[in-house]
mmCIF file of C-alpha atoms and ligand atoms in Angstrom:
data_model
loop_
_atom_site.group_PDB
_atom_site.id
_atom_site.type_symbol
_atom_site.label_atom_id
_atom_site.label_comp_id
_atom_site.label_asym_id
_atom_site.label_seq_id
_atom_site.Cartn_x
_atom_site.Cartn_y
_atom_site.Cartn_z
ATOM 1 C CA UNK A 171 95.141 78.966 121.816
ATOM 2 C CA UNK A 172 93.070 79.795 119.062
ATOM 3 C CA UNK A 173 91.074 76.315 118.965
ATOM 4 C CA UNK A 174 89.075 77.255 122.298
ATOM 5 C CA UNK A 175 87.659 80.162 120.736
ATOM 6 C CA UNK A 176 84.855 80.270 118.148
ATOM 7 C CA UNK A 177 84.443 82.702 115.149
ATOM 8 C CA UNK A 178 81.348 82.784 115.766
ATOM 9 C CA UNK A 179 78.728 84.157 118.636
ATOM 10 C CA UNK A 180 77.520 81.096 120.278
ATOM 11 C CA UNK A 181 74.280 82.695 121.158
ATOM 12 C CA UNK A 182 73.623 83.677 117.392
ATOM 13 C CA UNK A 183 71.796 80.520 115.591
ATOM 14 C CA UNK A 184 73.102 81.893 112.211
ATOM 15 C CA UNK A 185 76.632 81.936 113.559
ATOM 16 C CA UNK A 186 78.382 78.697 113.887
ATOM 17 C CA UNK A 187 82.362 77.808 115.200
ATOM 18 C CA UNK A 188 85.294 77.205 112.619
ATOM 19 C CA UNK A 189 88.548 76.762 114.293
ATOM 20 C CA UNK A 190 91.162 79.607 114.415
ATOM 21 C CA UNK A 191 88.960 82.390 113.722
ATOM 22 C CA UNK A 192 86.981 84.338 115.835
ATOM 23 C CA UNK A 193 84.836 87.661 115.428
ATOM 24 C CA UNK A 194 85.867 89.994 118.311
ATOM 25 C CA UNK A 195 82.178 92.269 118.199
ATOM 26 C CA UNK A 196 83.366 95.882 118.450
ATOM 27 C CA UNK A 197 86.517 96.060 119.731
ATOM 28 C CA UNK A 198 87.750 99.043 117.414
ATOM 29 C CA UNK A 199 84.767 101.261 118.490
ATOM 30 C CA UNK A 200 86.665 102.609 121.120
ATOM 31 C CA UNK A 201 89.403 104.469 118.986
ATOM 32 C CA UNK A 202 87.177 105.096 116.113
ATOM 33 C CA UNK A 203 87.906 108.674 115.561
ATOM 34 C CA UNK A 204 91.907 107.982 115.571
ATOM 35 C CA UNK A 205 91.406 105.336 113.452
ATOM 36 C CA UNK A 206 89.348 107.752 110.708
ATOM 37 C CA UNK A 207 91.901 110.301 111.216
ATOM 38 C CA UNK A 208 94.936 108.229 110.770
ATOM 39 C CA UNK A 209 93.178 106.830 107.550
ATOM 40 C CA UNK A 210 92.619 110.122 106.080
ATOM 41 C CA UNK A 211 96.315 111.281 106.367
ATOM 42 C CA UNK A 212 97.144 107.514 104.587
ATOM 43 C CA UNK A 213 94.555 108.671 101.429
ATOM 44 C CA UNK A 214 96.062 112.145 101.314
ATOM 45 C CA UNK A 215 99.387 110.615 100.601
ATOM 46 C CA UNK A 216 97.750 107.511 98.911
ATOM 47 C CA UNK A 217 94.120 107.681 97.711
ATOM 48 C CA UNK A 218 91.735 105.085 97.190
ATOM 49 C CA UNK A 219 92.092 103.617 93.569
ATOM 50 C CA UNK A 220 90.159 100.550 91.958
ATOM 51 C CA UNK A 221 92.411 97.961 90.838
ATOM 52 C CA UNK A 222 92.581 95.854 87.831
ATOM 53 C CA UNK A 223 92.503 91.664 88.069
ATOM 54 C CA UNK A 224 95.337 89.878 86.020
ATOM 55 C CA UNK A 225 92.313 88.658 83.652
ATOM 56 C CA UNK A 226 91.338 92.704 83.277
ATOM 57 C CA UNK A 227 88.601 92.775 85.600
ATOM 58 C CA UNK A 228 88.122 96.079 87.680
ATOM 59 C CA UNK A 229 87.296 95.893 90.947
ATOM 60 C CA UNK A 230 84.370 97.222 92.175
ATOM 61 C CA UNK A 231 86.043 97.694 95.854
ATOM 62 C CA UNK A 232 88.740 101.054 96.001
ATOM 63 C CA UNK A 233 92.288 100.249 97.822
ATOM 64 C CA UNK A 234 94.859 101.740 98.995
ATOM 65 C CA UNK A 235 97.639 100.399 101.232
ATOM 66 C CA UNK A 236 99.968 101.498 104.483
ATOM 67 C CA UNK A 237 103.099 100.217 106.107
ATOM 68 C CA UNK A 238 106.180 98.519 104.351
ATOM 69 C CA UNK A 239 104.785 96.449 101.846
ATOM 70 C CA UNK A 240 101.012 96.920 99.626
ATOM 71 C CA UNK A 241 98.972 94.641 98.137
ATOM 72 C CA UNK A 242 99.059 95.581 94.376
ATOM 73 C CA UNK A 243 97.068 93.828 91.384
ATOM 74 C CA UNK A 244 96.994 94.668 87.889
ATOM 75 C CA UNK A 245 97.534 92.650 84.279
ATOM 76 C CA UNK A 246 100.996 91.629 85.748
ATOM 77 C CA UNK A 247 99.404 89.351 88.607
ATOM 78 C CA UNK A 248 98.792 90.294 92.267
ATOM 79 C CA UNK A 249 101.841 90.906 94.548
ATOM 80 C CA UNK A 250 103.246 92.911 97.269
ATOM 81 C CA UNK A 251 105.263 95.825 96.372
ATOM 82 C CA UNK A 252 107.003 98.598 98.727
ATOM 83 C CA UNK A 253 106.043 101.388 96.380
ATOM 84 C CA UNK A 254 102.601 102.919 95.361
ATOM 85 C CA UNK A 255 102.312 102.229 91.513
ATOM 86 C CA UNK A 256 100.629 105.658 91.151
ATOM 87 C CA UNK A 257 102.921 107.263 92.883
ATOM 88 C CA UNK A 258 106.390 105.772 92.745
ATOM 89 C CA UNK A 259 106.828 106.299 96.426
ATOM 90 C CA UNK A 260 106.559 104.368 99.340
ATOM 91 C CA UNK A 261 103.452 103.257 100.842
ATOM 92 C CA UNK A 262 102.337 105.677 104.270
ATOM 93 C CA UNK A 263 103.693 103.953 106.887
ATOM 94 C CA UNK A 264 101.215 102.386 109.011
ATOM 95 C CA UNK A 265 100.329 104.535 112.071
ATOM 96 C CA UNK A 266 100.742 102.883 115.336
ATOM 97 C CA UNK A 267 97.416 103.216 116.245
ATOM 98 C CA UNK A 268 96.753 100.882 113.209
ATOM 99 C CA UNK A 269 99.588 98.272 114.458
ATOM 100 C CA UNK A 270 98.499 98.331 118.030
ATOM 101 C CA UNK A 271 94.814 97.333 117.586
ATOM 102 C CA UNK A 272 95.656 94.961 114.967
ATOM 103 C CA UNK A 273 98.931 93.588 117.712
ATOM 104 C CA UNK A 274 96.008 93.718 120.175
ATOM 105 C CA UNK A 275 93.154 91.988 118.574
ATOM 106 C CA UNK A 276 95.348 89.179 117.000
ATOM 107 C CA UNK A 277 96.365 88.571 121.025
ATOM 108 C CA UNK A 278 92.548 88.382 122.018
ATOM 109 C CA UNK A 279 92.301 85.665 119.312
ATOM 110 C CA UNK A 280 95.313 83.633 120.140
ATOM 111 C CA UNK A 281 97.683 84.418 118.192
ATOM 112 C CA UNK A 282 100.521 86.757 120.592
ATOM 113 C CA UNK A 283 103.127 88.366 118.748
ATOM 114 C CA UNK A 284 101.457 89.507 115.557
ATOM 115 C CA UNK A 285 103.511 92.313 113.875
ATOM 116 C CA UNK A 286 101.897 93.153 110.112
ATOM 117 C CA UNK A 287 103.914 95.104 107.675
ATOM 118 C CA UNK A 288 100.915 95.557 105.734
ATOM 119 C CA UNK A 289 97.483 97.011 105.598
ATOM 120 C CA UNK A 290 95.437 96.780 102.703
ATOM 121 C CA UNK A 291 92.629 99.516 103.276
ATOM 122 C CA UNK A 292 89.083 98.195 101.065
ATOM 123 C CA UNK A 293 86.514 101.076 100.691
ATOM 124 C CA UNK A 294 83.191 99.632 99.551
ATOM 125 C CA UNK A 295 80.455 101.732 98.423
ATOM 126 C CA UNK A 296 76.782 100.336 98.263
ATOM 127 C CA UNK A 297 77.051 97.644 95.432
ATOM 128 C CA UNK A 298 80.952 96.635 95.989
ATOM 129 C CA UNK A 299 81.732 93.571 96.591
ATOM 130 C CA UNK A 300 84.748 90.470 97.415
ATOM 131 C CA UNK A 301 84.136 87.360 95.722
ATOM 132 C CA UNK A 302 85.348 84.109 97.540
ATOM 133 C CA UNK A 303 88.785 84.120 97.609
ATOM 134 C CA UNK A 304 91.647 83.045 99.338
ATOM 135 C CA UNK A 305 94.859 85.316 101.256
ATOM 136 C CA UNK A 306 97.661 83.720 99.760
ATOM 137 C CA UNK A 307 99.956 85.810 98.330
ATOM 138 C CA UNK A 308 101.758 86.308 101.737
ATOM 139 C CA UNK A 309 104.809 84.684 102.376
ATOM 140 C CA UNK A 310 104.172 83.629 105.952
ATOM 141 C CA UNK A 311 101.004 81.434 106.676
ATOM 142 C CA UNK A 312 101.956 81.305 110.170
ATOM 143 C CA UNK A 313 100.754 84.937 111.323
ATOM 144 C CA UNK A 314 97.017 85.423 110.989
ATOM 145 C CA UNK A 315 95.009 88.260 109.019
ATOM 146 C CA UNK A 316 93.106 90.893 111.421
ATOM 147 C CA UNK A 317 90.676 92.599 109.386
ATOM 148 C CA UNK A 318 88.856 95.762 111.258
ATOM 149 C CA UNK A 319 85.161 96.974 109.642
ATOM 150 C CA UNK A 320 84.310 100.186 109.864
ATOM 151 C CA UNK A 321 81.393 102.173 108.806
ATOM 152 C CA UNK A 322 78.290 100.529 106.929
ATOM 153 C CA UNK A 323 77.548 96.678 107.909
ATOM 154 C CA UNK A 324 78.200 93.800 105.614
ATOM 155 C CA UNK A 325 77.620 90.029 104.714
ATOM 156 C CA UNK A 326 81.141 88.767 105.505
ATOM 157 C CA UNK A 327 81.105 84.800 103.685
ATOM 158 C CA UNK A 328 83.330 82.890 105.148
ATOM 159 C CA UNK A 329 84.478 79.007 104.072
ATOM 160 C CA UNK A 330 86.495 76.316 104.713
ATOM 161 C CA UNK A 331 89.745 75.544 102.222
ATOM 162 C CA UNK A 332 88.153 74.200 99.425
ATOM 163 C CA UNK A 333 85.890 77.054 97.537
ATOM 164 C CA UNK A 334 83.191 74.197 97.246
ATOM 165 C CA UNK A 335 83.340 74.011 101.314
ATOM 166 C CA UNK A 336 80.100 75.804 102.897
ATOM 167 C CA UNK A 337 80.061 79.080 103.647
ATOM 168 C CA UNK A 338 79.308 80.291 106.705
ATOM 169 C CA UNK A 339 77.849 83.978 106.778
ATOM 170 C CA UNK A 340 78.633 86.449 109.368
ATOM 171 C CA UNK A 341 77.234 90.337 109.629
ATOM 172 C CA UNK A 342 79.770 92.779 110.232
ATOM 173 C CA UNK A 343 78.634 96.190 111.563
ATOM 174 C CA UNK A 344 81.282 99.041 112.321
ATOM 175 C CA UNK A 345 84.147 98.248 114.516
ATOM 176 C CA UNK A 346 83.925 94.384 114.363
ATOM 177 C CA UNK A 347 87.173 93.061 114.009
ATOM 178 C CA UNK A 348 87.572 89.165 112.357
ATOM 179 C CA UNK A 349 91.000 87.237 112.981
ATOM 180 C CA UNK A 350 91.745 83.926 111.138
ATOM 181 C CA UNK A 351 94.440 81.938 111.384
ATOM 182 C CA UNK A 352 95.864 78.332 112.246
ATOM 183 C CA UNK A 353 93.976 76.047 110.652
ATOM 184 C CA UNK A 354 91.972 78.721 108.869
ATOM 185 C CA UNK A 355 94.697 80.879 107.662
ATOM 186 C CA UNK A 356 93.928 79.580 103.677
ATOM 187 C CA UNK A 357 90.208 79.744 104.135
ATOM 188 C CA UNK A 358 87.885 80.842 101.379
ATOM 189 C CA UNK A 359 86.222 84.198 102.106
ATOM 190 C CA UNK A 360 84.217 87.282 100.672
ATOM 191 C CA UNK A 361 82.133 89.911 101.243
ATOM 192 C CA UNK A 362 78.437 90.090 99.394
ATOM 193 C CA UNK A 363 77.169 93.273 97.652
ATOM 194 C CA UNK A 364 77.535 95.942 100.309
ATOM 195 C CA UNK A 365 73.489 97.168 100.767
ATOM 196 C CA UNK A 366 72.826 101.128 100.710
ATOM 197 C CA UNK A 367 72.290 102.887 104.192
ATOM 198 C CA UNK A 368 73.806 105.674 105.942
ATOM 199 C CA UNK A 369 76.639 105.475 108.465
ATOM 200 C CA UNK A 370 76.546 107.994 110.930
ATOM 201 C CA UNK A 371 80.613 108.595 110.575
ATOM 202 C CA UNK A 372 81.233 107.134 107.514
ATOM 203 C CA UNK A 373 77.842 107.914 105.225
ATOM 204 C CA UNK A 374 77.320 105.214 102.578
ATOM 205 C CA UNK A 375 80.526 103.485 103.008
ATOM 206 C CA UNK A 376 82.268 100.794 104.235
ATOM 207 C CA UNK A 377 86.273 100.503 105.227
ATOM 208 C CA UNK A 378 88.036 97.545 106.060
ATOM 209 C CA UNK A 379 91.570 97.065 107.290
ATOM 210 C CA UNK A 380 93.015 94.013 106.413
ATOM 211 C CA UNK A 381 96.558 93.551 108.230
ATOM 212 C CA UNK A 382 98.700 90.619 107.108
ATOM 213 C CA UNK A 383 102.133 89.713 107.396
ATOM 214 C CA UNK A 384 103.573 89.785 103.614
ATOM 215 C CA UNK A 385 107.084 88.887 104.009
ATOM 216 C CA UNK A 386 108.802 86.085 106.080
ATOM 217 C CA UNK A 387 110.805 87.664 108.997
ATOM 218 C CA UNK A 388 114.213 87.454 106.970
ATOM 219 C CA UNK A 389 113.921 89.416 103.934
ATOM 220 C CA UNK A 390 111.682 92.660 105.783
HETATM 221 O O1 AKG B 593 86.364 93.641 103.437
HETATM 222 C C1 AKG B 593 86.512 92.633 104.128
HETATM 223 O O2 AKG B 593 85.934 92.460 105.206
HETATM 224 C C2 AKG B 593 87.405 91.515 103.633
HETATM 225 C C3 AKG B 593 88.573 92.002 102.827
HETATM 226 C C4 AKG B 593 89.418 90.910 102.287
HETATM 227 O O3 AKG B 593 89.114 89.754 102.394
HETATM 228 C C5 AKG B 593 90.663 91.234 101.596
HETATM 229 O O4 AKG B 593 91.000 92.418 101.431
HETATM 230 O O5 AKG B 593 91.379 90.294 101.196
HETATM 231 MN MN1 MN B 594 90.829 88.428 101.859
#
């Protein structure tokens, strides 16, 4: 299970183990190009948008959401809702190539079974960032959060449960793939400023699929 693997590359000195999370180095490399092209039919139907915080805050990170539920914030609070605020329609549904790897990598971590009915897409561009903060407006703490990176690297911060808890930090290059859950599901987490450069698919951006289970099992 998920406490005989380590988040972290043993062999990296900057990298050290938390329990029920693990970084799985490159496993969406491999379907990279069905991944981008899945994504760009989701932001045809649904493009990128920068949110507003309950206190009014925009956020410097774009989203966009596929599959039955989206993560939504505005002056109203932050929830999951089936429909696209901009839109009125339903989210895309998420493509199976999007459910598979996330299925897949959430097995490689210890955690079999994992069905999301969410996928909160981030774009960052350089400067964009994710203060500390914790996944909890899911209704189901049991199912982990696989969250793919795609295109430019980042500083991924990552905490214990208490936002005063060190932070462990963890670089993320394109097609890394982070699962936490267990006893790490509620952990504090971010991503620092995102640093200019050049991707050679994506160009000065970075993408990252976060897929969560939003609703307990009974009321999807
Ligand atoms: O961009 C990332 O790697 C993390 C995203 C995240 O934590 C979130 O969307 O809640
Ligand atoms: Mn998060």
């Amino acid at each position: 299970m998920y406490s005989q693997l380590s988040l972290f590359e043993p062999d990296r000195a900057d990298e050290l183990c938390v329990a029920g999370a693990v970084v799985l180095r490159g496993l969406a490399r491999s379907n990279e190009f069905a991944i981008l092209s899945a994504l760009q039919s989701i932001t045809q139907a649904a493009p990128f948008r920068h949110m507003v915080t309950p206190g009014g805050y925009r956020m410097s990170v774009a989203m966009t959401n596929c599959g039955s539920f989206g993560w939504v914030t505005d002056h109203k609070g932050y929830r999951y809702d089936a429909k696209d605020p901009d839109s009125g329609q339903p989210w895309p549904p998420m493509p199976k190539i999007f459910s598979s790897l996330a299925t897949a990598a959430a097995d490689k971590a210890g955690f079999p079974g994992f069905k999301p009915d969410t996928c909160l897409i981030n774009l960052y561009k350089p400067g964009a960032k994710l203060s500390l903060h914790q996944d909890k407006d899911e209704l189901d703490f049991s199912a982990p959060i696989v969250s793919v990176s795609l295109g430019l690297q980042a500083t991924f911060l990552f905490g214990g449960l208490r936002r005063s808890d060190f932070v462990h930090k963890v670089l993320l290059t394109h097609g890394d793939i982070v699962v936490w859950g267990g006893p790490a599901r509620l952990a504090y987490h971010g991503i620092m400023p995102v640093k200019n450069g050049e991707h050679p698919l994506l160009g000065a951006t970075r993408i990252n699929l976060t897929f969560r289970k939003a609703k307990g099992e009974t009321i999807v």
